Short mmCIF file of C-alpha atoms and ligand atoms in Angstrom, two decimals:
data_model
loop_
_atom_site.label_atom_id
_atom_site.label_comp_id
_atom_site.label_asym_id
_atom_site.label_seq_id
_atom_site.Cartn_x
_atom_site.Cartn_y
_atom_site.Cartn_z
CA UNK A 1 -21.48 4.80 -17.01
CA UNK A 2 -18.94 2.50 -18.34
CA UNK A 3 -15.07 1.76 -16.44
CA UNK A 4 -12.08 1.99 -17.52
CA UNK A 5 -11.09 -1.20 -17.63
CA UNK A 6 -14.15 -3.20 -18.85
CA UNK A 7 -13.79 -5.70 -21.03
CA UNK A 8 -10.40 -6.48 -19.52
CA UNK A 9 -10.58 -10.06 -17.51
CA UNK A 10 -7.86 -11.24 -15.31
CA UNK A 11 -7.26 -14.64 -13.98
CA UNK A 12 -6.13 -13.59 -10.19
CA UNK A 13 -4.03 -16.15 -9.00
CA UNK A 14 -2.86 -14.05 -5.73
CA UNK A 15 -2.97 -14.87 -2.54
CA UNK A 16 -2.17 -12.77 1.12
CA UNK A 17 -1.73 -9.13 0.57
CA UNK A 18 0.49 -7.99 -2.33
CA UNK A 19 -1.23 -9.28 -5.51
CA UNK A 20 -4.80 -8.80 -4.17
CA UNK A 21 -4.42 -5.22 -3.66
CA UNK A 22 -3.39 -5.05 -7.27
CA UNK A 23 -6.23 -7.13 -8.83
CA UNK A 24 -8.96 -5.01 -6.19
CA UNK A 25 -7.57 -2.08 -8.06
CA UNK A 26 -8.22 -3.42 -11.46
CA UNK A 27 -11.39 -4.38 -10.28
CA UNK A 28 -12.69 -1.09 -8.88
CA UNK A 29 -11.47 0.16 -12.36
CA UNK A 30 -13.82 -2.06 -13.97
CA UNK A 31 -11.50 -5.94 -14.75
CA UNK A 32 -13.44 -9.06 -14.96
CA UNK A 33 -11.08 -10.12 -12.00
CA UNK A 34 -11.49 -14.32 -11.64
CA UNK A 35 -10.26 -15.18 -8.34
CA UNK A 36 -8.50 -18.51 -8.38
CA UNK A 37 -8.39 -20.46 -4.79
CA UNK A 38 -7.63 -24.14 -3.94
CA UNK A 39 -11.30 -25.73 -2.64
CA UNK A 40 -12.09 -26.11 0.41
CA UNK A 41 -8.97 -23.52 1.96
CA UNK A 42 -8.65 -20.71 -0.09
CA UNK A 43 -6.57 -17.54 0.14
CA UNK A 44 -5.17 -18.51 3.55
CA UNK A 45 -5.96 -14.58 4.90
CA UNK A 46 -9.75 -16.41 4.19
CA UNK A 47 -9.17 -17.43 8.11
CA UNK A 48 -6.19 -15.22 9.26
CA UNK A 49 -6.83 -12.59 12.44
CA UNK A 50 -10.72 -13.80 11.98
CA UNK A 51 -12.70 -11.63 14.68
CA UNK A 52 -15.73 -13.88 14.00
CA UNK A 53 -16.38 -17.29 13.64
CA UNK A 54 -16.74 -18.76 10.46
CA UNK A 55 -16.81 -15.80 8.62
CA UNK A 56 -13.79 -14.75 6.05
CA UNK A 57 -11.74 -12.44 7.57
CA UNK A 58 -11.20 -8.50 7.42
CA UNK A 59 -7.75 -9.29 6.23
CA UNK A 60 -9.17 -11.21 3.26
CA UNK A 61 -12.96 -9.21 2.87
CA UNK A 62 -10.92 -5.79 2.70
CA UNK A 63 -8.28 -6.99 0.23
CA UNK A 64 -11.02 -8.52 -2.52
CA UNK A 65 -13.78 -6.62 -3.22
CA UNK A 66 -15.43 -6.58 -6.36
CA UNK A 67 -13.96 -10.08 -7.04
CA UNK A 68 -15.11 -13.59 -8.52
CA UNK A 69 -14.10 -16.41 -6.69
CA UNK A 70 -13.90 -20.24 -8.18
CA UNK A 71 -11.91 -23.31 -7.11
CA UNK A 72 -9.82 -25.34 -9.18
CA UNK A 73 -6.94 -27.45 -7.78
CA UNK A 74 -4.61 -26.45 -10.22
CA UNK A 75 -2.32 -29.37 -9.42
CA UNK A 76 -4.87 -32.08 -10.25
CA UNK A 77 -5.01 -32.91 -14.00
CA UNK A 78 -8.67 -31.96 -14.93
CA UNK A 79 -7.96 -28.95 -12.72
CA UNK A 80 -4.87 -28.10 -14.93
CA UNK A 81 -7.10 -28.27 -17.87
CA UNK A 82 -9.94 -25.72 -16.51
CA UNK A 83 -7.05 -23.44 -15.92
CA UNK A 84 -5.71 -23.55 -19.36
CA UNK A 85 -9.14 -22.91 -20.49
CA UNK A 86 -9.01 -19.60 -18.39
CA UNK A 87 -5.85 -18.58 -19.68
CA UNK A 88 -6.97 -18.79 -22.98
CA UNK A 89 -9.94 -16.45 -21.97
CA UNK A 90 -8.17 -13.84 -20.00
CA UNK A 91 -6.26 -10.99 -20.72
CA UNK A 92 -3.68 -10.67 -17.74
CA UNK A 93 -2.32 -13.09 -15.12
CA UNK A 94 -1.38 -12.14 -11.80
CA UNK A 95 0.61 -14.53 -9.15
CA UNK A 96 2.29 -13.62 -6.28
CA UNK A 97 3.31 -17.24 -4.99
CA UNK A 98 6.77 -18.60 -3.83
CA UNK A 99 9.23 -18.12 -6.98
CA UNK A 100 8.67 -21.00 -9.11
CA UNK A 101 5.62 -22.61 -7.67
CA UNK A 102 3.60 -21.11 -10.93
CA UNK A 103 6.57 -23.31 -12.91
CA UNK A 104 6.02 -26.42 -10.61
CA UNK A 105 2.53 -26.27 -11.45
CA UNK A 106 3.87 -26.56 -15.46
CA UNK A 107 2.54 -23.15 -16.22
CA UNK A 108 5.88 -21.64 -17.22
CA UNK A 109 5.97 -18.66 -19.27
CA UNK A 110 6.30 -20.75 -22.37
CA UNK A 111 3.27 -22.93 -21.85
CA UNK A 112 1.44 -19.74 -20.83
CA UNK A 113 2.32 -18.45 -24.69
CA UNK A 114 1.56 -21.33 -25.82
CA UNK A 115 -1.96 -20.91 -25.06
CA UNK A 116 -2.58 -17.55 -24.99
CA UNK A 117 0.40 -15.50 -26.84
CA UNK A 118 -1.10 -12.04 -26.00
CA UNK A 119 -1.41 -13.21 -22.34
CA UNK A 120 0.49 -11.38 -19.81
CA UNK A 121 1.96 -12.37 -17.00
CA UNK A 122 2.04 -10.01 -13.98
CA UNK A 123 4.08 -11.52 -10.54
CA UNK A 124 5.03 -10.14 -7.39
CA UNK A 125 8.19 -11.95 -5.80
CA UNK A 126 10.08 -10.68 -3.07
CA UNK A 127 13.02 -10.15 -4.52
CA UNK A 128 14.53 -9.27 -8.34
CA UNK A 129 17.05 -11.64 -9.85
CA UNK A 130 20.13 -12.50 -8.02
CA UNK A 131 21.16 -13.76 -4.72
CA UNK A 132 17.70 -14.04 -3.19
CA UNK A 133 15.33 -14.69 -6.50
CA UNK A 134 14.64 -17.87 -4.39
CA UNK A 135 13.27 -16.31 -1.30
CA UNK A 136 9.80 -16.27 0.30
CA UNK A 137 9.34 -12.45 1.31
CA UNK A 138 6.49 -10.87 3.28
CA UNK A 139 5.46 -7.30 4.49
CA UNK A 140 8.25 -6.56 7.14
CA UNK A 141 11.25 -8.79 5.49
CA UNK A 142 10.67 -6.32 2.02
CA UNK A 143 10.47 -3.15 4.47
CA UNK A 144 14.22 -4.53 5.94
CA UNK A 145 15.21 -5.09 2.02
CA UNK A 146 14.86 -2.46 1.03
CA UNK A 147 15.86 0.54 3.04
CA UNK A 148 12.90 1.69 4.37
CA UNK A 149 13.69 -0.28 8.37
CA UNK A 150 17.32 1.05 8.34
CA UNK A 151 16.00 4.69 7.72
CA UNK A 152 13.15 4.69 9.98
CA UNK A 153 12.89 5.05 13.84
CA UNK A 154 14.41 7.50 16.53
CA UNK A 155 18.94 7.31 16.28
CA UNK A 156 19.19 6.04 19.71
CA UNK A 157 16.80 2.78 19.05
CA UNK A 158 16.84 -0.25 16.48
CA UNK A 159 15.44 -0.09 12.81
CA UNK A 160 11.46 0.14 12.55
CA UNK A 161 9.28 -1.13 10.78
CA UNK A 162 6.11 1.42 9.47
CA UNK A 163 2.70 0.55 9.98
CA UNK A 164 2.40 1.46 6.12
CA UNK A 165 2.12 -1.69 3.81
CA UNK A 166 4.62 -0.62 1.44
CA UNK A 167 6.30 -4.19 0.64
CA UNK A 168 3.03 -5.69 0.07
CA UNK A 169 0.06 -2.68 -0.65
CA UNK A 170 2.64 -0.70 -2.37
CA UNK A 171 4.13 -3.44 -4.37
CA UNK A 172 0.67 -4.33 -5.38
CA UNK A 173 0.15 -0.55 -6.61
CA UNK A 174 3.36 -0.66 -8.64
CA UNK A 175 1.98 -4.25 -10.10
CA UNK A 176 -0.80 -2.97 -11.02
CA UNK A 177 0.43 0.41 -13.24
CA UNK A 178 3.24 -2.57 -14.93
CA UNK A 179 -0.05 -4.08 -15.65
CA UNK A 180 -2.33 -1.43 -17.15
CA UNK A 181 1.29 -0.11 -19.25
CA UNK A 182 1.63 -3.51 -20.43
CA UNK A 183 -2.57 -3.89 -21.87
CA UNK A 184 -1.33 -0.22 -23.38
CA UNK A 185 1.83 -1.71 -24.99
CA UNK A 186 -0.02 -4.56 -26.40
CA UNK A 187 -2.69 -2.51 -28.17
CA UNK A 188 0.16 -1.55 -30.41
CA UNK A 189 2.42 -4.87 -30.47
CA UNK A 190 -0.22 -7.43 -30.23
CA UNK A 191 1.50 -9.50 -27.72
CA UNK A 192 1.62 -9.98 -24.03
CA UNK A 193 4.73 -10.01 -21.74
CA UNK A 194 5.90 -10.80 -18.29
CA UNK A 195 5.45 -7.89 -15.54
CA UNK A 196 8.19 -8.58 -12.37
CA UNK A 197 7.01 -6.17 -9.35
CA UNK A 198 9.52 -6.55 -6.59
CA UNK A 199 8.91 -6.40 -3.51
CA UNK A 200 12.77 -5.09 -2.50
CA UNK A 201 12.40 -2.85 -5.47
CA UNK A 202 9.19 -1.17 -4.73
CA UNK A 203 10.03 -0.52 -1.07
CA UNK A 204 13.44 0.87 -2.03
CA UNK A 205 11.56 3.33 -4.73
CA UNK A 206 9.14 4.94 -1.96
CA UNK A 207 13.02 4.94 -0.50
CA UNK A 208 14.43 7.04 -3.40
CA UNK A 209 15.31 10.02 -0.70
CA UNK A 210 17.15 8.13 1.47
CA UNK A 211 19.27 7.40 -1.95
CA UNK A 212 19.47 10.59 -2.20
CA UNK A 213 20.44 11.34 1.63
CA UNK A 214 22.71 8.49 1.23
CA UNK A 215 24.99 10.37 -1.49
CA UNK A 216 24.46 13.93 0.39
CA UNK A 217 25.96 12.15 3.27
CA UNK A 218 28.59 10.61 0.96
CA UNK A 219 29.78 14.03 -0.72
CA UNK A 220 29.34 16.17 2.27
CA UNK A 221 30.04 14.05 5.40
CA UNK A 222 27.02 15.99 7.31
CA UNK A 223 22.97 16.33 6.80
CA UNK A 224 21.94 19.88 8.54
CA UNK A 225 18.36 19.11 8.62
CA UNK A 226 18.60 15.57 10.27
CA UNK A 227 18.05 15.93 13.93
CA UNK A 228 21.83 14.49 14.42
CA UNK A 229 22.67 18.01 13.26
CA UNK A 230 24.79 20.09 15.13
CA UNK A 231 25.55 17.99 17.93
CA UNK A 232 25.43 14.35 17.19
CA UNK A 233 27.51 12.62 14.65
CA UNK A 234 27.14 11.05 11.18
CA UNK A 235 28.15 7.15 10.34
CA UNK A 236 28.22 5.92 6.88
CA UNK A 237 25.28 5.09 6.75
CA UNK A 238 21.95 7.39 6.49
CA UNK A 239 21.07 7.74 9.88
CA UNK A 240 17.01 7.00 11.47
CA UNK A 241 15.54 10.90 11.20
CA UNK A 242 12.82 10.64 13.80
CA UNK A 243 9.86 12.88 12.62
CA UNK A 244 12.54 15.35 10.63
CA UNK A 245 11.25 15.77 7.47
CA UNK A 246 12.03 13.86 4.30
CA UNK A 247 12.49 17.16 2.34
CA UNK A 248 14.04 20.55 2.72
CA UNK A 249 11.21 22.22 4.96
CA UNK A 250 11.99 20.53 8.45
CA UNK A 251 9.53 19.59 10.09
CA UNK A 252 8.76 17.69 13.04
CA UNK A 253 5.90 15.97 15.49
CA UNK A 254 4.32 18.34 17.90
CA UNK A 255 2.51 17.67 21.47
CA UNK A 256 -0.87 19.36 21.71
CA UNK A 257 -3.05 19.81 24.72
CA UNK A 258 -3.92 16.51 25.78
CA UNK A 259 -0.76 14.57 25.02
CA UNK A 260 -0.67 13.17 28.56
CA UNK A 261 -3.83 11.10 28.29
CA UNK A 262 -4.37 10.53 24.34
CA UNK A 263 -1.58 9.11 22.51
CA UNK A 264 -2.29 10.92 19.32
CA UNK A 265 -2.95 14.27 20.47
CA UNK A 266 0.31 15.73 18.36
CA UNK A 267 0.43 17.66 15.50
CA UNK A 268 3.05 17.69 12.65
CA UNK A 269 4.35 20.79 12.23
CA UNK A 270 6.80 22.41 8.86
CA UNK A 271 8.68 25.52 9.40
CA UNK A 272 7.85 26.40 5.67
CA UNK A 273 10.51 29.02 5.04
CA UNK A 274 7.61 31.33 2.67
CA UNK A 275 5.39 31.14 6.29
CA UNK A 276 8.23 31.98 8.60
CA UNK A 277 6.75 35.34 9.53
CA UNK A 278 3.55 33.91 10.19
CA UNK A 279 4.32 31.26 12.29
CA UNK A 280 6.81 33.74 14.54
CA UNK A 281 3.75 35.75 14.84
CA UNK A 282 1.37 32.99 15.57
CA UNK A 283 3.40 31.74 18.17
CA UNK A 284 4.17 35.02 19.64
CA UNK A 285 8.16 34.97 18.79
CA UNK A 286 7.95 38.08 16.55
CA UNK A 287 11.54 39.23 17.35
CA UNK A 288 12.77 36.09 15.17
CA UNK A 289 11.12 37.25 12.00
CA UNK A 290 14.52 39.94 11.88
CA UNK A 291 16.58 38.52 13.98
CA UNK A 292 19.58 36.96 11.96
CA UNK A 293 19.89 34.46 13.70
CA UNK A 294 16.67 33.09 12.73
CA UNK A 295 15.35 35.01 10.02
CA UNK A 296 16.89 32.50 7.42
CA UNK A 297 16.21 28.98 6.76
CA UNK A 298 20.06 28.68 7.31
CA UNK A 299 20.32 30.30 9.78
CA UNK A 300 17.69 28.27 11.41
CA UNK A 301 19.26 24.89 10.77
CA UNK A 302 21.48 24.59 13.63
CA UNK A 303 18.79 25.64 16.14
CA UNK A 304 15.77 23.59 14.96
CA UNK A 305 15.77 21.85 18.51
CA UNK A 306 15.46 24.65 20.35
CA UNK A 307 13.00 26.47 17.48
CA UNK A 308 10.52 23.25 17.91
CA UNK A 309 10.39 23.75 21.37
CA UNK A 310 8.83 26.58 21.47
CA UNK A 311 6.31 26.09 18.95
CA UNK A 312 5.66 23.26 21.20
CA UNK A 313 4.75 25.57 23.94
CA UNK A 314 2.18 27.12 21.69
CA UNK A 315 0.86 23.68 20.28
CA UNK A 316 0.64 22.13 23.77
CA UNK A 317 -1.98 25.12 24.28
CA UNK A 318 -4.01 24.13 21.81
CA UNK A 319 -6.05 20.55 20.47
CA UNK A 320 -4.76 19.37 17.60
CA UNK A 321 -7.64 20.41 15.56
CA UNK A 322 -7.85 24.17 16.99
CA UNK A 323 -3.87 24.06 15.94
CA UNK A 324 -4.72 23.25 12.33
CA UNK A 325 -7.81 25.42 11.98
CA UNK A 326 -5.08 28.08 13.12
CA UNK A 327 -2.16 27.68 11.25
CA UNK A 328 -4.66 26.97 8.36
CA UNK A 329 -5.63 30.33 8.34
CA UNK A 330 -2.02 31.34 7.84
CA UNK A 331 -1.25 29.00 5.03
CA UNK A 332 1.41 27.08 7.46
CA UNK A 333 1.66 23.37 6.78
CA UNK A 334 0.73 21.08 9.68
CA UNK A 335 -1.51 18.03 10.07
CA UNK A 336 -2.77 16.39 12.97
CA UNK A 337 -1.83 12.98 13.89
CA UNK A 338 -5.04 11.25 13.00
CA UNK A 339 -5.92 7.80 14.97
CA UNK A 340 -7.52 4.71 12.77
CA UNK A 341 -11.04 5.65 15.28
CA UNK A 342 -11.01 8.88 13.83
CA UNK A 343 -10.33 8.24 10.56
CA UNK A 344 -13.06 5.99 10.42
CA UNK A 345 -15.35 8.10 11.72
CA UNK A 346 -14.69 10.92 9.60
CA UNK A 347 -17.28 12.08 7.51
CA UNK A 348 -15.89 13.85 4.69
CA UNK A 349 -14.01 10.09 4.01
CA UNK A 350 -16.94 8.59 3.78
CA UNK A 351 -18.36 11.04 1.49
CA UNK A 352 -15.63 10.86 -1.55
CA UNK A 353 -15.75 6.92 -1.09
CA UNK A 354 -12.53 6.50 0.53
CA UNK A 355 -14.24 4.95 4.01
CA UNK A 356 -16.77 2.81 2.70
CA UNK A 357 -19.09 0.47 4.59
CA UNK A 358 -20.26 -2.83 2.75
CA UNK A 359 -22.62 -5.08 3.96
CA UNK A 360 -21.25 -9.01 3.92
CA UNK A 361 -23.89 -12.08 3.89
CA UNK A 362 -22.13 -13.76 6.61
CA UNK A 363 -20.10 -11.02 8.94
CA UNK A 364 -22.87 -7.96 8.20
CA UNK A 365 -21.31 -4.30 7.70
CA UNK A 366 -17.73 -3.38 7.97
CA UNK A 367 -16.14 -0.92 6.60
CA UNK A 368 -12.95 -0.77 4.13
CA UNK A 369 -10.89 1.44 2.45
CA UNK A 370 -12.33 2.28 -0.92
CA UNK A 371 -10.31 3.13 -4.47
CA UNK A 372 -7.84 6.05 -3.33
CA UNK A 373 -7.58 6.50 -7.21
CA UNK A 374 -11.11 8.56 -8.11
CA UNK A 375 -11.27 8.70 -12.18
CA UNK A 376 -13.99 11.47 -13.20
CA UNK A 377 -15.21 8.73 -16.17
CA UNK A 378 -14.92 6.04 -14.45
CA UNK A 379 -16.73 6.10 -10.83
CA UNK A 380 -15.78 2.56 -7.94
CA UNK A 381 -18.52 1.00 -6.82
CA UNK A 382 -16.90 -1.09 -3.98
CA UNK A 383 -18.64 -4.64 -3.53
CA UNK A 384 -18.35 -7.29 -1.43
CA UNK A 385 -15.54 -9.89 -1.46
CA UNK A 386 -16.78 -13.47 -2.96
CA UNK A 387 -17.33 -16.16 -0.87
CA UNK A 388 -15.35 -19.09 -1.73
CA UNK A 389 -15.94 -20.79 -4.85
CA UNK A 390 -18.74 -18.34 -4.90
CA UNK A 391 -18.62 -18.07 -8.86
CA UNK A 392 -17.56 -21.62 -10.14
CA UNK A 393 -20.71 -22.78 -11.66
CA UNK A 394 -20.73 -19.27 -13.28
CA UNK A 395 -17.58 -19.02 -14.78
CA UNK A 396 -17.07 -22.54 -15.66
CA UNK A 397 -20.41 -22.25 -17.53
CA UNK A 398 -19.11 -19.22 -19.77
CA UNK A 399 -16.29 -21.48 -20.62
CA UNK A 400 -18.76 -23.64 -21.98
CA UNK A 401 -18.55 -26.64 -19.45
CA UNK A 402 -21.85 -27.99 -19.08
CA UNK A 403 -24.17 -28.70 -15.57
CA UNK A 404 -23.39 -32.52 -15.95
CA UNK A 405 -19.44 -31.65 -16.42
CA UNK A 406 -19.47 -29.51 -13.66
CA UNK A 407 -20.59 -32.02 -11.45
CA UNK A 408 -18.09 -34.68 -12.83
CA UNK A 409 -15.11 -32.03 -11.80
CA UNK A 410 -16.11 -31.23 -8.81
CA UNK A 411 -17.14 -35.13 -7.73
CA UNK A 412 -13.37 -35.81 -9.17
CA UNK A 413 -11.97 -33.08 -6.84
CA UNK A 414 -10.61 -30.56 -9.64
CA UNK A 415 -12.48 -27.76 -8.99
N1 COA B 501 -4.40 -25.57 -6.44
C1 COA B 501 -3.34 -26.33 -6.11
N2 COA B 501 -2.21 -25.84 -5.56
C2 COA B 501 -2.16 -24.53 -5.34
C3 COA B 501 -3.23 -23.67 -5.65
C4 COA B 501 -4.40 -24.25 -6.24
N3 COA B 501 -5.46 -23.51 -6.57
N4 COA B 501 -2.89 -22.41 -5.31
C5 COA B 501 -1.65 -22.49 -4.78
N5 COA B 501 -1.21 -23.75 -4.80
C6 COA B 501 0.08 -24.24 -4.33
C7 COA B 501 1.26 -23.68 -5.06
O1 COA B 501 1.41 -24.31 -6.30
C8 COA B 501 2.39 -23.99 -4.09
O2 COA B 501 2.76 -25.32 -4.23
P1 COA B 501 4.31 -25.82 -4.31
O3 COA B 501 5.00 -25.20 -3.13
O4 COA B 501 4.18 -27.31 -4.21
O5 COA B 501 4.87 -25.38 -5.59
C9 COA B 501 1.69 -23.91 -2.73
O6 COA B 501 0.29 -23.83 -3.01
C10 COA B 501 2.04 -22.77 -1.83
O7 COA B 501 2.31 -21.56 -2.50
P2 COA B 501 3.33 -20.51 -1.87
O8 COA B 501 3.27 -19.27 -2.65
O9 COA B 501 4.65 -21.15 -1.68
O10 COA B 501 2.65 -20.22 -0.42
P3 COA B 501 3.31 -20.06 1.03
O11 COA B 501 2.17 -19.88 1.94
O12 COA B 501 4.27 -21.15 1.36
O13 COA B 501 4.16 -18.69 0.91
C11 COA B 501 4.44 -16.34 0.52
C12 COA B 501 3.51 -17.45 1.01
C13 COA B 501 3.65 -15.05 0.51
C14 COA B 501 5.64 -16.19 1.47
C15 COA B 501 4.94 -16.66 -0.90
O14 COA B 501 3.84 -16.91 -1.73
C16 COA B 501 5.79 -15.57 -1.53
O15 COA B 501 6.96 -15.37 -1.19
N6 COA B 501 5.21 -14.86 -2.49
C17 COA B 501 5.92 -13.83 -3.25
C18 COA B 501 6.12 -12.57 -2.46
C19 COA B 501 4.86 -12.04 -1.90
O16 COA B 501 3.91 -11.75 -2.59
N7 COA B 501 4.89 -11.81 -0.59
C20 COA B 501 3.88 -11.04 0.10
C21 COA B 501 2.66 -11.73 0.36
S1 COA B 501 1.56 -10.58 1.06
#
């Protein structure tokens, strides 16, 4: 079965976390994806958090699957002319280096046209224009940017930063649909264009309810399903919401039997209004199903605190599983709070290619995270990452260079 994307070849000029994720994407959806690194180093996550010796990293293996890898030194003047020779090949190119390195290099946007006017340019930076366009940005800087720190953590503790990627892995996902609109756009227009994913940006739209909180809070001076509601107090700001939930069924993280020895034996619980009968009844409070003072989710609002509590003492009789096999049963939204262990040893993740394990000629198996994206006409295959320069004799050669010239580039340290 053909992919979606074949045919499509991108010159991957990324490097660290953001861009890859976008060009593995584009892979697993069939792209040509031509990894460029500098010899000798490569992508510097290549040796980052390395948990054996000489072999490429998780950090890099995970992030650049079903990839080519060759070397050119892009700086060196035979290098620079490889390069252009790839540009004129490929369809898309992707960068996430420091703002205007790709410039510095003399591969502005009007040199790029110049060689390849349907060529389009795709970059992550850390920030949009203004103030900061300069600025180097990584994970945890674009998490502060952009709202997401400021809005997560407990009210009586500092800003926190998630254990969710969304500066780099979800920049990289918001690169890559700018990318796949753009190939769209061209098949009518004939010409490429320049893609801009920011990093500030694409934190601050998995943000866009806090925006919204933000002008709630604004307009109305209080938020009745934050946990500050009814007996703390409201800044200016949009306050940190704990576990509350982001939407208007409050929710909130659970104990379970168990919680004194395993840290992640809690449950997330939502006091879906349609369910409210069946969770009083589950949790043996049937009076509340009438009783005004909790029959409504108003009514409820001011007394979530005490409401959570005792669903607690019914949670903290159960495991976190039995819980959700439970409330399951009763259509009552919950979900257990799943450690990395056991969601890598879950079966049914491993069975719709979302856990994958991938054997590696130097580290042996490990597994990854496969394509979260499954297209019915278009089934991943996830593959290995490349070794390092693993493909340069390949893809030079389909450029047309031949053995001898090869040799001469490589003896003259361009590629
Ligand atoms: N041959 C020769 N030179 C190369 C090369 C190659 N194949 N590939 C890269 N280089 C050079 C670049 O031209 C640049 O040189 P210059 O500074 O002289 O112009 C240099 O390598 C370093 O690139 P840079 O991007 O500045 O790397 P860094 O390690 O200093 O910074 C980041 C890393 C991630 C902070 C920075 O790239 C950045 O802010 N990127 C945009 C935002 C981003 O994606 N952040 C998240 C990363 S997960």
């Amino acid at each position: 079965m053909g992919k979606a994307l074949d045919g499509v070849r991108i010159l991957d000029f990324t490097h660290v976390q953001s861009g890859p994720t976008c060009t593995q994407l584009l892979a697993w959806f069939g792209a040509d994806v031509i990894k460029v690194e500098r010899a000798g180093a490569g992508d510097i996550t290549r040796e980052q958090l390395r948990d054996i010796p000489d072999a490429d990293s998780l950090y890099f293996t995970m992030l650049n699957h079903n990839k080519r890898s060759v070397t050119i030194d892009t700086k060196n003047p035979e290098g620079k002319l490889v390069l252009e020779a790839l540009i004129q090949k490929c369809d898309v190119l992707v960068e996430n280096f420091a703002p205007g390195a790709l410039d510095r290099m003399g591969f502005t946007w009007g040199r790029i046209q110049e060689l390849n006017p349907k060529m389009i340019v795709a970059s992550v930076k850390g920030f949009g224009p203004g103030p900061y366009e300069d600025c180097k940005v990584y994970e945890n800087v674009a998490q502060c940017v952009g709202g997401s720190a400021s809005t997560t953590g407990f009210d009586d503790g500092p800003p926190v930063v998630t254990g969710a990627q969304i500066g780099d892995s979800g920049t990289g996902l918001h690169l890559a649909l700018g990318i796949v609109t753009a190939l769209y756009q061209r098949t009518m227009t004939g010409r490429g264009q320049k893609v801009l994913a920011a990093m500030q940006d694409g934190v601050l739209n998995l943000c866009r309810v806090k925006l919204r909180d933000q002008q709630r809070l604004e307009r109305t001076g209080v938020m009745k399903e934050y946990p500050q509601y009814p007996n703390g107090t409201f800044g200016e700001a949009v306050p940190r919401a704990g576990n509350a939930s982001g939407g208007g069924q409050p929710g909130w993280i659970l104990k379970c039997k168990g919680w004194e020895h395993d840290p992640n034996a809690y449950i997330y619980f939502i006091t879906q209004a349609p369910v409210w009968v069946k969770i009083c009844n589950v949790i043996g409070k049937e009076e509340w199903a009438t009783d005004p003072e909790y029959a409504t989710p108003t009514a409820r609002l001011p007394r979530l605190k005490e409401i959570f509590a005792e669903i607690e003492r019914w949670t903290m009789t159960k495991t976190k599983f039995e819980a959700m096999e439970i409330l399951n049963k009763y259509d009552i939204p919950c979900g257990p709070i799943l450690s990395m262990k056991e969601i890598a040893e879950d079966d049914s993740l491993r069975k719709t290619g979302t856990i994958v394990e991938v054997d590696h000629p130097v580290r042996g198996k490990y597994l990854t995270v496969g394509n979260p994206i499954k297209l019915s006409d278009s089934p991943t295959d996830v593959t290995r990452s490349p070794l390092l320069g693993e493909h340069t004799d390949e893809v030079m050669a389909e450029l047309g260079y031949s053995r001898e010239q090869i040799e001469a580039l490589r003896t003259a340290g361009a590629i």
